[in-house]
XYZ file of C-alpha atoms in Angstrom:
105
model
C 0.000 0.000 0.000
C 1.580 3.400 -1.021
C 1.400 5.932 2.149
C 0.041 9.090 1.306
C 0.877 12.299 3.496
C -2.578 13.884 4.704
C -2.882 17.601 5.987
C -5.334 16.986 8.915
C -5.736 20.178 10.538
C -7.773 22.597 8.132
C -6.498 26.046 6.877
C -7.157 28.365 4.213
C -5.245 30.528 1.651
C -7.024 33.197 -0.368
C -5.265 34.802 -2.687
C -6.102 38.221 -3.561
C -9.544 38.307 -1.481
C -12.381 40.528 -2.492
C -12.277 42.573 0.998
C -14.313 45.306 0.062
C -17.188 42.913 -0.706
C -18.427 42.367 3.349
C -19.324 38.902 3.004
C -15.493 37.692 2.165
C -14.435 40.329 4.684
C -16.755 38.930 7.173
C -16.249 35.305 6.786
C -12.376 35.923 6.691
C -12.460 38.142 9.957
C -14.501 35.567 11.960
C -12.362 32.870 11.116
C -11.812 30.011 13.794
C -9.269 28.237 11.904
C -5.649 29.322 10.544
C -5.752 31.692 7.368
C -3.284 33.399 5.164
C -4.509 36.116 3.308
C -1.926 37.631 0.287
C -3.168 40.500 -1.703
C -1.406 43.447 -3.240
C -1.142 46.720 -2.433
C -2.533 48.132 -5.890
C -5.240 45.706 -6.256
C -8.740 46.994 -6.055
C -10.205 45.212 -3.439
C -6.937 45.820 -0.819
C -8.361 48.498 2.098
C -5.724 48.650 4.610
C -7.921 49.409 7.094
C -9.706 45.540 6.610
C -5.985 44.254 6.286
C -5.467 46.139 9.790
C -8.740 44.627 11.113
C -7.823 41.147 9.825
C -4.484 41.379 11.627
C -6.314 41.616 15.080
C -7.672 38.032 14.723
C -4.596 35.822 15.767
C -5.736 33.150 13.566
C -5.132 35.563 10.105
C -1.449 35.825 8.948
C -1.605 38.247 5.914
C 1.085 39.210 3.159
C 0.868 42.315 1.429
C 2.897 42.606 -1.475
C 4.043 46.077 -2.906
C 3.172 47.363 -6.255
C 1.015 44.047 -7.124
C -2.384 44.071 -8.739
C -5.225 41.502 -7.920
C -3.192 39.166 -10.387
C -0.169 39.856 -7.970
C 1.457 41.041 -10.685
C 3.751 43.797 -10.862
C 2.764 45.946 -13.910
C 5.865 46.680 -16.400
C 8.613 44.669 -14.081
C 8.722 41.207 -14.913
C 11.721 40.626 -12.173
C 9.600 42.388 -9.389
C 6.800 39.899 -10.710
C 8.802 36.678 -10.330
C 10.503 37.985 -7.106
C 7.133 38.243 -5.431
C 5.889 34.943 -6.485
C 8.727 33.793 -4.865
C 8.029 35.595 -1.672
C 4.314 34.292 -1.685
C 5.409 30.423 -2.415
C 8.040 30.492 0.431
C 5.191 32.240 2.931
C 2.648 29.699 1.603
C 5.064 26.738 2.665
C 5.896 28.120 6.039
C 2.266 28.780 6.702
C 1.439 25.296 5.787
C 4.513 24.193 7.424
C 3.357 25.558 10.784
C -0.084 24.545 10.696
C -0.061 21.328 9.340
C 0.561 18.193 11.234
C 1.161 14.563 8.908
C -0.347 11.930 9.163
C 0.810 8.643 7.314
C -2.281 6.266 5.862
């Protein structure tokens, strides 16, 4: 039988959330389990004053990246681009890192 690696603790990762809609907002602020919001700094639905709210909850890690648009994309600089994805993949496998415990089936 092959063993598979299972994450058994549940999490969540939205990228580029649509804050200023108040349902997303909502559900994301009153969050029981670990989240990691990422979301750029020039897309349209970043408010730093939800980001600031979302930061209270213990639960919410969040990532903002500079000069990214909702497709985290950093228009005109194709090296900013790739260095941010890079950013985002390492915080995405620390976050899972940490709140992720194996379990071998």
């Amino acid at each position: 039988m092959t063993k598979r690696k299972f994450i058994s603790l549940p999490m969540g990762i939205w990228l580029t959330p649509l804050l200023k809609e108040d349902f997303v907002f909502d559900t994301l602020l009153k969050t029981r389990i670990p989240n990691l919001c990422i979301i750029g700094d020039q897309d349209q639905h970043y408010l730093q004053e939800r980001i600031s709210l979302l930061e209270t909850n213990k639960l919410i890690s969040t990532l903002v990246i500079p000069d990214a648009n909702h497709s985290l994309e950093v228009n005109g600089d194709i090296a900013a681009t790739i260095e941010a994805m890079k950013v985002i993949i390492n915080r995405m496998q620390d976050f899972i890192g940490v709140h992720s415990t194996n379990r071998e089936l």
